[in-house]
Amino acid sequence: MTATTEYAALRLDFHGTHLDLEVAPGADIDGALAFLSTHLVAEEAKPGESDRDPVATLRVHAPDPERLAPPAGTATEDIYLRKSASEFFTVPARRAAVDGREYLECVKTGSRFRFDRAARVIDVTLGAGGHMDLVELVRDLVLKHQENTGAAVLHATAAYRDGEVVLVTGAKGAGKSTVLMELVEHFGYQVLSGDKTVLHELPDGSVVAAGWPDYPHLGYGTIAKYPGLKEIAGIGDDYTPAEGHAFSPLGKFAVDPLPFRDRFPSAPVGVRVAVAALLHPAIGPGERTAVEPLTGSREEHAEVLRANVESAFDGANAGWHHYLDDHRAAHAAQRDRITGILSGVPAWTVTGPGDLTTENVPPAIAGPAGVAR
């Protein structure tokens, strides 16, 4: 099937990665586009205007519980698009492969995908509440293509201000979101990225950072600090976290992204900016927040960064489809250069409860005024 006039044609772009969407009448993707719109540019596609081939054409059909099912009698296997400690973010599915195509059905929603590598087409039909299934597909394709073309993906939040960014990197539960929101709440920053940041090396050897659309997933210790955030997260005043969970990866809450964006403003769409500073938090209970220069050699700093580089190709659920091959090895040297360049950026550790003030924030991060709001 080829696109006809009854299909709306859209083009999604993320810093050199291009996906075409053909959307049938009755196919509602507004929720997915709203989620992605903070970082991906969606434009009406016009024939002959594209200067590059898309990674894939996503053909989104009207809802139909029978469409895109594998042939009767085809064996299926249970997999996950995403598996998380949070039930909200866990997406179980069934997969089948036949005649050179992969078929996938999301168990919770009934959304279906059919992958045709030879035709470079992925057919989609969304079930009730399935817009996040389409988001998961788009994010997976874009990140894998970005890595295949030399980008490094850092497990880091990112705060944007005045054409520069502060990266906050560390393991899950280190306090990246807490530090990000402290910078936004008190020092005039905007949210560029809430979970991972995409890093590109430019032809002149410099490195720039691009944000990434993620669903806010915040611990109670972070949520409770900011007026209005408990209401957005749906947490009542009578909630008490389990012992030790307020500052841990356990017991986190999914926060509706649209009111979250109203509460914590986002950076402009499509920006790629230089990294002005790095913060390495280890947030936890305590009476005092300490922000201290990161010690060690530059190579040791680079190793800290490399330990936080992640990949959509890795992990137990990374192979939920096989539309794109893994070509990261061709760009290993480039990713090492990226972390090597970032190791020269001023960096600090953050310990204690994570309250940032004019007394503990370095001038390079506080800004010229150095006055917290």
Tab-separated table of C-alpha atoms in Angstrom:
chain	number	residue	atom	x	y	z
A	1	MET	CA	0.000	0.000	0.000
A	2	THR	CA	1.222	3.501	-0.724
A	3	ALA	CA	0.137	6.723	0.868
A	4	THR	CA	-2.988	8.264	-0.663
A	5	THR	CA	-4.680	11.613	-0.261
A	6	GLU	CA	-6.799	10.251	2.598
A	7	TYR	CA	-3.697	9.773	4.755
A	8	ALA	CA	-2.291	12.828	6.536
A	9	ALA	CA	1.470	12.976	5.955
A	10	LEU	CA	3.713	14.210	8.773
A	11	ARG	CA	7.446	14.304	9.250
A	12	LEU	CA	9.143	13.941	12.644
A	13	ASP	CA	12.681	15.264	13.025
A	14	PHE	CA	15.191	14.926	15.848
A	15	HIS	CA	18.637	16.352	15.027
A	16	GLY	CA	19.184	14.419	11.816
A	17	THR	CA	16.862	11.482	12.514
A	18	HIS	CA	13.764	11.563	10.349
A	19	LEU	CA	10.562	9.504	10.580
A	20	ASP	CA	7.613	9.785	8.200
A	21	LEU	CA	4.088	9.336	9.534
A	22	GLU	CA	1.086	8.459	7.375
A	23	VAL	CA	-2.001	8.868	9.533
A	24	ALA	CA	-5.355	7.450	8.427
A	25	PRO	CA	-8.679	9.139	9.180
A	26	GLY	CA	-9.853	7.992	12.578
A	27	ALA	CA	-6.331	7.338	13.875
A	28	ASP	CA	-5.803	9.594	16.882
A	29	ILE	CA	-2.125	10.312	17.567
A	30	ASP	CA	-2.604	13.721	19.197
A	31	GLY	CA	-1.590	12.413	22.624
A	32	ALA	CA	1.649	10.950	21.261
A	33	LEU	CA	2.495	14.114	19.336
A	34	ALA	CA	1.796	16.271	22.399
A	35	PHE	CA	4.205	14.154	24.448
A	36	LEU	CA	6.949	14.234	21.794
A	37	SER	CA	6.503	17.909	20.909
A	38	THR	CA	8.931	19.162	23.563
A	39	HIS	CA	11.876	17.715	21.623
A	40	LEU	CA	10.799	16.422	18.195
A	41	VAL	CA	9.628	18.742	15.455
A	42	ALA	CA	6.470	17.575	13.649
A	43	GLU	CA	5.663	19.198	10.315
A	44	GLU	CA	3.308	18.512	7.464
A	45	ALA	CA	5.215	16.500	4.880
A	46	LYS	CA	5.097	17.579	1.239
A	47	PRO	CA	6.116	15.228	-1.581
A	48	GLY	CA	9.638	15.780	-2.871
A	49	GLU	CA	10.718	18.130	-0.092
A	50	SER	CA	12.703	15.666	2.009
A	51	ASP	CA	16.467	15.764	1.466
A	52	ARG	CA	17.040	12.384	3.120
A	53	ASP	CA	15.354	9.012	3.444
A	54	PRO	CA	13.395	8.370	6.633
A	55	VAL	CA	14.560	5.768	9.127
A	56	ALA	CA	11.049	4.358	8.759
A	57	THR	CA	7.595	5.241	7.563
A	58	LEU	CA	5.071	4.715	10.341
A	59	ARG	CA	1.681	4.016	8.774
A	60	VAL	CA	-0.902	4.576	11.515
A	61	HIS	CA	-4.269	2.964	10.764
A	62	ALA	CA	-7.636	3.598	12.369
A	63	PRO	CA	-8.317	1.468	15.467
A	64	ASP	CA	-9.209	-2.109	14.570
A	65	PRO	CA	-8.767	-5.022	17.029
A	66	GLU	CA	-8.180	-7.508	14.191
A	67	ARG	CA	-5.850	-5.527	11.947
A	68	LEU	CA	-2.114	-6.325	11.883
A	69	ALA	CA	-2.535	-9.673	13.643
A	70	PRO	CA	-0.109	-12.402	12.519
A	71	PRO	CA	-1.504	-15.226	10.386
A	72	ALA	CA	-3.673	-17.662	12.326
A	73	GLY	CA	-1.683	-20.378	14.054
A	74	THR	CA	1.568	-18.385	14.204
A	75	ALA	CA	3.518	-19.039	17.406
A	76	THR	CA	4.005	-16.026	19.694
A	77	GLU	CA	6.381	-15.231	22.550
A	78	ASP	CA	5.871	-13.024	25.596
A	79	ILE	CA	8.185	-9.991	25.711
A	80	TYR	CA	8.314	-6.454	27.077
A	81	LEU	CA	8.576	-3.201	25.183
A	82	ARG	CA	9.598	-1.826	28.539
A	83	LYS	CA	9.947	-3.391	31.966
A	84	SER	CA	10.163	-1.140	34.998
A	85	ALA	CA	9.945	-1.309	38.765
A	86	SER	CA	6.842	0.828	38.210
A	87	GLU	CA	3.778	-0.969	36.877
A	88	PHE	CA	2.793	2.244	35.102
A	89	PHE	CA	5.879	2.121	32.877
A	90	THR	CA	5.833	-1.640	32.248
A	91	VAL	CA	4.609	-2.545	28.743
A	92	PRO	CA	4.151	-6.311	28.195
A	93	ALA	CA	3.589	-7.608	24.665
A	94	ARG	CA	3.349	-10.661	22.453
A	95	ARG	CA	5.614	-11.013	19.425
A	96	ALA	CA	5.597	-13.233	16.333
A	97	ALA	CA	7.811	-13.442	13.257
A	98	VAL	CA	6.674	-14.807	9.910
A	99	ASP	CA	7.486	-14.224	6.221
A	100	GLY	CA	10.192	-11.666	7.029
A	101	ARG	CA	7.916	-9.518	9.183
A	102	GLU	CA	7.624	-9.040	12.935
A	103	TYR	CA	4.208	-8.701	14.574
A	104	LEU	CA	3.769	-7.242	18.034
A	105	GLU	CA	0.695	-6.728	20.222
A	106	CYS	CA	0.762	-4.685	23.434
A	107	VAL	CA	-1.090	-6.686	26.077
A	108	LYS	CA	-2.491	-3.781	28.113
A	109	THR	CA	-3.907	-1.684	25.280
A	110	GLY	CA	-4.233	-3.962	22.266
A	111	SER	CA	-2.011	-1.690	20.150
A	112	ARG	CA	-0.318	-3.556	17.306
A	113	PHE	CA	2.823	-3.041	15.230
A	114	ARG	CA	3.916	-4.838	12.082
A	115	PHE	CA	7.563	-4.331	11.136
A	116	ASP	CA	8.581	-4.725	7.481
A	117	ARG	CA	12.328	-4.081	7.199
A	118	ALA	CA	12.440	-4.691	3.461
A	119	ALA	CA	9.800	-2.056	2.749
A	120	ARG	CA	11.070	0.246	5.548
A	121	VAL	CA	7.493	0.489	6.798
A	122	ILE	CA	6.032	-0.076	10.265
A	123	ASP	CA	2.246	-0.423	10.323
A	124	VAL	CA	0.556	0.673	13.551
A	125	THR	CA	-2.899	0.484	15.044
A	126	LEU	CA	-3.435	1.902	18.518
A	127	GLY	CA	-5.737	0.460	21.148
A	128	ALA	CA	-7.573	2.431	23.800
A	129	GLY	CA	-5.082	4.591	25.690
A	130	GLY	CA	-2.297	3.374	23.397
A	131	HIS	CA	-0.658	6.697	22.557
A	132	MET	CA	2.283	5.833	24.837
A	133	ASP	CA	2.857	2.647	22.810
A	134	LEU	CA	3.473	4.832	19.758
A	135	VAL	CA	5.713	7.104	21.854
A	136	GLU	CA	7.748	4.068	22.930
A	137	LEU	CA	8.189	3.005	19.304
A	138	VAL	CA	9.260	6.483	18.157
A	139	ARG	CA	11.692	6.938	21.032
A	140	ASP	CA	13.264	3.532	20.441
A	141	LEU	CA	13.742	4.109	16.705
A	142	VAL	CA	15.117	7.619	17.136
A	143	LEU	CA	17.576	6.746	19.903
A	144	LYS	CA	18.908	3.697	18.067
A	145	HIS	CA	19.394	5.703	14.869
A	146	GLN	CA	21.094	8.484	16.837
A	147	GLU	CA	23.529	5.974	18.350
A	148	ASN	CA	24.090	4.357	14.952
A	149	THR	CA	25.160	7.748	13.603
A	150	GLY	CA	27.550	8.653	16.434
A	151	ALA	CA	25.556	10.197	19.268
A	152	ALA	CA	26.247	9.335	22.905
A	153	VAL	CA	23.269	9.014	25.255
A	154	LEU	CA	24.061	10.056	28.819
A	155	HIS	CA	21.907	9.081	31.802
A	156	ALA	CA	21.495	12.693	32.847
A	157	THR	CA	18.954	15.409	33.413
A	158	ALA	CA	19.710	18.752	31.798
A	159	ALA	CA	18.916	22.323	32.840
A	160	TYR	CA	18.934	25.017	30.134
A	161	ARG	CA	19.583	28.752	30.518
A	162	ASP	CA	20.958	31.441	28.209
A	163	GLY	CA	22.094	29.083	25.465
A	164	GLU	CA	23.982	26.708	27.766
A	165	VAL	CA	23.156	23.617	29.751
A	166	VAL	CA	24.074	22.116	33.116
A	167	LEU	CA	24.121	18.309	33.017
A	168	VAL	CA	23.202	16.362	36.146
A	169	THR	CA	24.370	12.779	35.791
A	170	GLY	CA	24.406	9.666	37.944
A	171	ALA	CA	22.817	6.312	38.618
A	172	LYS	CA	19.102	5.807	39.185
A	173	GLY	CA	18.083	7.325	42.506
A	174	ALA	CA	21.153	9.577	42.765
A	175	GLY	CA	18.998	12.714	42.824
A	176	LYS	CA	19.230	13.951	39.246
A	177	SER	CA	15.606	15.114	39.143
A	178	THR	CA	15.892	16.850	42.517
A	179	VAL	CA	18.903	18.869	41.390
A	180	LEU	CA	17.281	19.650	38.025
A	181	MET	CA	14.171	21.050	39.657
A	182	GLU	CA	16.182	23.024	42.198
A	183	LEU	CA	17.947	24.757	39.291
A	184	VAL	CA	14.639	25.437	37.549
A	185	GLU	CA	12.800	26.534	40.678
A	186	HIS	CA	15.458	28.836	42.123
A	187	PHE	CA	17.968	29.831	39.434
A	188	GLY	CA	16.005	30.587	36.291
A	189	TYR	CA	16.728	27.396	34.336
A	190	GLN	CA	14.336	25.459	32.101
A	191	VAL	CA	13.980	21.686	31.741
A	192	LEU	CA	15.911	20.469	28.709
A	193	SER	CA	15.857	16.786	29.655
A	194	GLY	CA	14.456	14.820	32.559
A	195	ASP	CA	16.133	11.424	32.262
A	196	LYS	CA	18.634	11.147	29.411
A	197	THR	CA	20.558	13.647	27.305
A	198	VAL	CA	21.768	13.100	23.738
A	199	LEU	CA	25.301	14.356	23.031
A	200	HIS	CA	26.652	15.181	19.570
A	201	GLU	CA	30.175	15.909	18.413
A	202	LEU	CA	30.292	18.775	15.904
A	203	PRO	CA	32.734	18.964	12.973
A	204	ASP	CA	34.850	21.508	14.888
A	205	GLY	CA	35.382	18.985	17.713
A	206	SER	CA	33.008	20.607	20.188
A	207	VAL	CA	30.162	18.798	21.954
A	208	VAL	CA	26.543	19.923	22.228
A	209	ALA	CA	23.660	18.516	24.239
A	210	ALA	CA	20.080	17.857	23.106
A	211	GLY	CA	17.181	17.027	25.377
A	212	TRP	CA	14.934	13.984	25.242
A	213	PRO	CA	11.168	13.502	25.890
A	214	ASP	CA	10.532	11.389	28.974
A	215	TYR	CA	7.619	10.860	31.322
A	216	PRO	CA	8.490	12.408	34.722
A	217	HIS	CA	9.124	9.624	37.254
A	218	LEU	CA	9.869	11.213	40.612
A	219	GLY	CA	10.501	10.071	44.168
A	220	TYR	CA	8.426	11.367	47.044
A	221	GLY	CA	11.361	13.258	48.545
A	222	THR	CA	11.535	15.336	45.363
A	223	ILE	CA	7.802	15.767	44.854
A	224	ALA	CA	7.178	16.971	48.396
A	225	LYS	CA	9.636	19.875	48.029
A	226	TYR	CA	7.704	21.883	45.440
A	227	PRO	CA	4.280	23.516	45.912
A	228	GLY	CA	1.624	21.989	43.680
A	229	LEU	CA	3.642	18.962	42.618
A	230	LYS	CA	1.934	16.502	44.976
A	231	GLU	CA	-1.395	17.463	43.432
A	232	ILE	CA	-0.031	16.934	39.904
A	233	ALA	CA	1.297	13.512	40.958
A	234	GLY	CA	-2.019	12.596	42.586
A	235	ILE	CA	-0.539	12.204	46.080
A	236	GLY	CA	-2.805	12.929	49.041
A	237	ASP	CA	-1.726	14.766	52.176
A	238	ASP	CA	-2.070	11.540	54.169
A	239	TYR	CA	0.592	9.683	52.135
A	240	THR	CA	3.691	8.546	54.022
A	241	PRO	CA	6.554	6.871	52.121
A	242	ALA	CA	7.929	3.565	53.306
A	243	GLU	CA	11.012	3.863	55.478
A	244	GLY	CA	14.043	4.779	53.390
A	245	HIS	CA	12.029	5.298	50.181
A	246	ALA	CA	11.773	9.095	50.146
A	247	PHE	CA	15.299	9.358	48.663
A	248	SER	CA	15.459	6.035	46.819
A	249	PRO	CA	14.567	4.651	43.374
A	250	LEU	CA	11.748	2.710	45.057
A	251	GLY	CA	8.268	4.102	45.388
A	252	LYS	CA	8.583	6.634	42.567
A	253	PHE	CA	5.519	8.255	41.028
A	254	ALA	CA	4.569	8.823	37.400
A	255	VAL	CA	3.740	12.512	36.989
A	256	ASP	CA	1.414	13.749	34.235
A	257	PRO	CA	3.772	15.519	31.798
A	258	LEU	CA	1.400	18.263	30.629
A	259	PRO	CA	0.725	19.930	34.022
A	260	PHE	CA	4.348	19.193	34.948
A	261	ARG	CA	5.458	21.322	31.976
A	262	ASP	CA	3.220	24.135	33.164
A	263	ARG	CA	4.783	23.935	36.619
A	264	PHE	CA	8.398	23.531	35.425
A	265	PRO	CA	8.939	25.268	32.059
A	266	SER	CA	10.649	23.486	29.173
A	267	ALA	CA	13.563	24.697	27.064
A	268	PRO	CA	12.856	25.749	23.457
A	269	VAL	CA	12.129	22.870	21.084
A	270	GLY	CA	15.028	21.607	19.002
A	271	VAL	CA	17.933	23.371	20.723
A	272	ARG	CA	21.429	21.856	20.905
A	273	VAL	CA	23.694	23.741	23.269
A	274	ALA	CA	27.129	23.701	24.846
A	275	VAL	CA	27.623	22.134	28.283
A	276	ALA	CA	28.643	24.781	30.827
A	277	ALA	CA	28.888	22.559	33.921
A	278	LEU	CA	28.374	19.053	35.282
A	279	LEU	CA	26.839	18.019	38.585
A	280	HIS	CA	27.184	14.535	40.093
A	281	PRO	CA	24.595	14.146	42.879
A	282	ALA	CA	24.326	11.576	45.643
A	283	ILE	CA	21.233	12.965	47.337
A	284	GLY	CA	19.970	11.596	50.638
A	285	PRO	CA	18.908	12.528	54.150
A	286	GLY	CA	21.031	15.081	55.947
A	287	GLU	CA	21.082	18.540	57.445
A	288	ARG	CA	23.322	20.230	54.903
A	289	THR	CA	23.753	20.161	51.141
A	290	ALA	CA	27.386	20.254	50.063
A	291	VAL	CA	28.434	21.205	46.510
A	292	GLU	CA	32.132	20.457	46.091
A	293	PRO	CA	34.506	20.273	43.102
A	294	LEU	CA	34.838	16.806	41.604
A	295	THR	CA	38.249	15.438	42.513
A	296	GLY	CA	40.531	13.202	40.485
A	297	SER	CA	42.225	13.348	37.111
A	298	ARG	CA	40.547	14.248	33.852
A	299	GLU	CA	40.692	10.605	32.779
A	300	GLU	CA	38.958	9.616	36.014
A	301	HIS	CA	36.274	12.215	35.259
A	302	ALA	CA	35.858	10.694	31.787
A	303	GLU	CA	35.428	7.230	33.324
A	304	VAL	CA	32.665	8.563	35.577
A	305	LEU	CA	30.879	9.873	32.489
A	306	ARG	CA	31.399	6.686	30.495
A	307	ALA	CA	29.839	4.702	33.324
A	308	ASN	CA	26.656	6.739	32.783
A	309	VAL	CA	26.503	6.346	29.000
A	310	GLU	CA	23.519	4.144	28.172
A	311	SER	CA	22.059	2.601	25.048
A	312	ALA	CA	18.686	1.665	23.594
A	313	PHE	CA	20.452	-1.430	22.212
A	314	ASP	CA	21.358	-2.722	25.687
A	315	GLY	CA	19.290	-4.340	28.411
A	316	ALA	CA	16.898	-7.244	28.690
A	317	ASN	CA	14.170	-5.567	26.608
A	318	ALA	CA	16.340	-3.837	24.010
A	319	GLY	CA	15.554	-6.401	21.329
A	320	TRP	CA	11.767	-6.113	21.427
A	321	HIS	CA	11.936	-5.584	17.666
A	322	HIS	CA	14.677	-6.095	15.077
A	323	TYR	CA	13.923	-3.319	12.627
A	324	LEU	CA	17.302	-1.608	13.138
A	325	ASP	CA	20.679	-3.337	13.370
A	326	ASP	CA	23.268	-2.293	15.939
A	327	HIS	CA	26.028	-0.215	14.296
A	328	ARG	CA	27.382	1.435	17.446
A	329	ALA	CA	30.802	-0.174	17.123
A	330	ALA	CA	31.592	2.000	14.109
A	331	HIS	CA	31.326	5.081	16.339
A	332	ALA	CA	32.958	3.873	19.571
A	333	ALA	CA	35.883	6.275	19.155
A	334	GLN	CA	33.493	9.180	18.679
A	335	ARG	CA	31.628	8.397	21.897
A	336	ASP	CA	34.955	8.217	23.734
A	337	ARG	CA	35.863	11.630	22.329
A	338	ILE	CA	32.554	13.025	23.543
A	339	THR	CA	33.094	11.867	27.127
A	340	GLY	CA	36.730	12.955	26.924
A	341	ILE	CA	35.726	16.481	25.911
A	342	LEU	CA	33.083	16.656	28.655
A	343	SER	CA	35.649	15.572	31.243
A	344	GLY	CA	37.204	19.018	30.831
A	345	VAL	CA	33.986	20.826	31.776
A	346	PRO	CA	33.837	22.197	35.364
A	347	ALA	CA	32.194	19.580	37.590
A	348	TRP	CA	30.929	19.333	41.155
A	349	THR	CA	29.471	16.669	43.443
A	350	VAL	CA	26.229	17.318	45.352
A	351	THR	CA	25.552	15.514	48.631
A	352	GLY	CA	22.972	15.888	51.385
A	353	PRO	CA	19.266	16.660	50.877
A	354	GLY	CA	19.892	18.607	47.657
A	355	ASP	CA	18.681	22.083	48.612
A	356	LEU	CA	20.508	24.528	46.325
A	357	THR	CA	20.988	28.103	47.525
A	358	THR	CA	23.130	31.109	46.696
A	359	GLU	CA	25.436	29.989	49.527
A	360	ASN	CA	26.276	26.560	48.086
A	361	VAL	CA	25.837	26.903	44.306
A	362	PRO	CA	29.044	27.838	42.412
A	363	PRO	CA	28.898	31.155	40.499
A	364	ALA	CA	29.332	29.294	37.186
A	365	ILE	CA	25.958	27.626	37.826
A	366	ALA	CA	24.175	30.318	39.846
A	367	GLY	CA	24.681	32.814	37.025
A	368	PRO	CA	25.722	36.472	36.914
A	369	ALA	CA	23.064	37.628	39.357
A	370	GLY	CA	23.661	34.739	41.733
A	371	VAL	CA	20.306	35.327	43.366
A	372	ALA	CA	17.920	32.457	43.984
A	373	ARG	CA	14.223	33.094	43.516
